[in-house]
């Protein structure tokens, strides 16, 4: 019985660690998307305003 309980506790600890790592990855996605979109918008606006000048 103790071995089963120990195995469940180990599995639970691994699961908690994996979920924490996933949350950390998700928190990095939003800043990366915002940075990418701001770079695209900046390049688009520069091309629009600088491209219209003769």
mmCIF file of C-alpha atoms in Angstrom:
data_model
loop_
_atom_site.group_PDB
_atom_site.id
_atom_site.type_symbol
_atom_site.label_atom_id
_atom_site.label_comp_id
_atom_site.label_asym_id
_atom_site.label_seq_id
_atom_site.Cartn_x
_atom_site.Cartn_y
_atom_site.Cartn_z
ATOM 1 C CA UNK A 1 0.000 0.000 0.000
ATOM 2 C CA UNK A 2 2.831 2.408 0.849
ATOM 3 C CA UNK A 3 4.499 1.793 -2.507
ATOM 4 C CA UNK A 4 1.273 2.595 -4.335
ATOM 5 C CA UNK A 5 0.831 5.786 -2.356
ATOM 6 C CA UNK A 6 4.439 6.760 -3.029
ATOM 7 C CA UNK A 7 3.975 6.094 -6.747
ATOM 8 C CA UNK A 8 0.824 8.245 -6.826
ATOM 9 C CA UNK A 9 2.628 11.045 -4.973
ATOM 10 C CA UNK A 10 5.520 10.897 -7.448
ATOM 11 C CA UNK A 11 3.123 10.990 -10.401
ATOM 12 C CA UNK A 12 1.270 13.920 -8.844
ATOM 13 C CA UNK A 13 4.529 15.832 -8.311
ATOM 14 C CA UNK A 14 5.531 15.265 -11.948
ATOM 15 C CA UNK A 15 2.084 16.373 -13.127
ATOM 16 C CA UNK A 16 2.199 19.545 -11.021
ATOM 17 C CA UNK A 17 5.667 20.380 -12.379
ATOM 18 C CA UNK A 18 4.548 19.826 -15.985
ATOM 19 C CA UNK A 19 1.479 22.043 -15.503
ATOM 20 C CA UNK A 20 3.640 24.784 -13.975
ATOM 21 C CA UNK A 21 6.016 24.587 -16.961
ATOM 22 C CA UNK A 22 3.062 24.827 -19.353
ATOM 23 C CA UNK A 23 1.746 27.922 -17.570
ATOM 24 C CA UNK A 24 5.189 29.487 -17.864
ATOM 25 C CA UNK A 25 5.212 28.804 -21.589
ATOM 26 C CA UNK A 26 1.735 30.280 -22.003
ATOM 27 C CA UNK A 27 2.811 33.430 -20.214
ATOM 28 C CA UNK A 28 5.599 33.857 -22.781
ATOM 29 C CA UNK A 29 3.307 33.479 -25.793
ATOM 30 C CA UNK A 30 1.370 36.723 -25.231
ATOM 31 C CA UNK A 31 4.424 39.042 -25.075
ATOM 32 C CA UNK A 32 5.885 37.339 -28.154
ATOM 33 C CA UNK A 33 2.657 37.869 -30.114
ATOM 34 C CA UNK A 34 2.436 41.510 -29.011
ATOM 35 C CA UNK A 35 6.064 42.138 -30.005
ATOM 36 C CA UNK A 36 5.538 40.497 -33.404
ATOM 37 C CA UNK A 37 2.364 42.467 -34.118
ATOM 38 C CA UNK A 38 3.918 45.761 -33.070
ATOM 39 C CA UNK A 39 6.898 45.097 -35.358
ATOM 40 C CA UNK A 40 4.597 44.300 -38.288
ATOM 41 C CA UNK A 41 2.469 47.408 -37.681
ATOM 42 C CA UNK A 42 5.577 49.593 -37.366
ATOM 43 C CA UNK A 43 7.047 48.272 -40.608
ATOM 44 C CA UNK A 44 3.697 48.640 -42.346
ATOM 45 C CA UNK A 45 3.269 52.246 -41.255
ATOM 46 C CA UNK A 46 6.845 53.121 -42.208
ATOM 47 C CA UNK A 47 6.340 51.587 -45.632
ATOM 48 C CA UNK A 48 3.023 53.361 -46.074
ATOM 49 C CA UNK A 49 4.243 56.818 -45.074
ATOM 50 C CA UNK A 50 7.722 56.632 -46.570
ATOM 51 C CA UNK A 51 6.614 54.808 -49.699
ATOM 52 C CA UNK A 52 4.189 57.561 -50.794
ATOM 53 C CA UNK A 53 6.859 60.261 -51.013
ATOM 54 C CA UNK A 54 8.249 60.874 -54.507
#
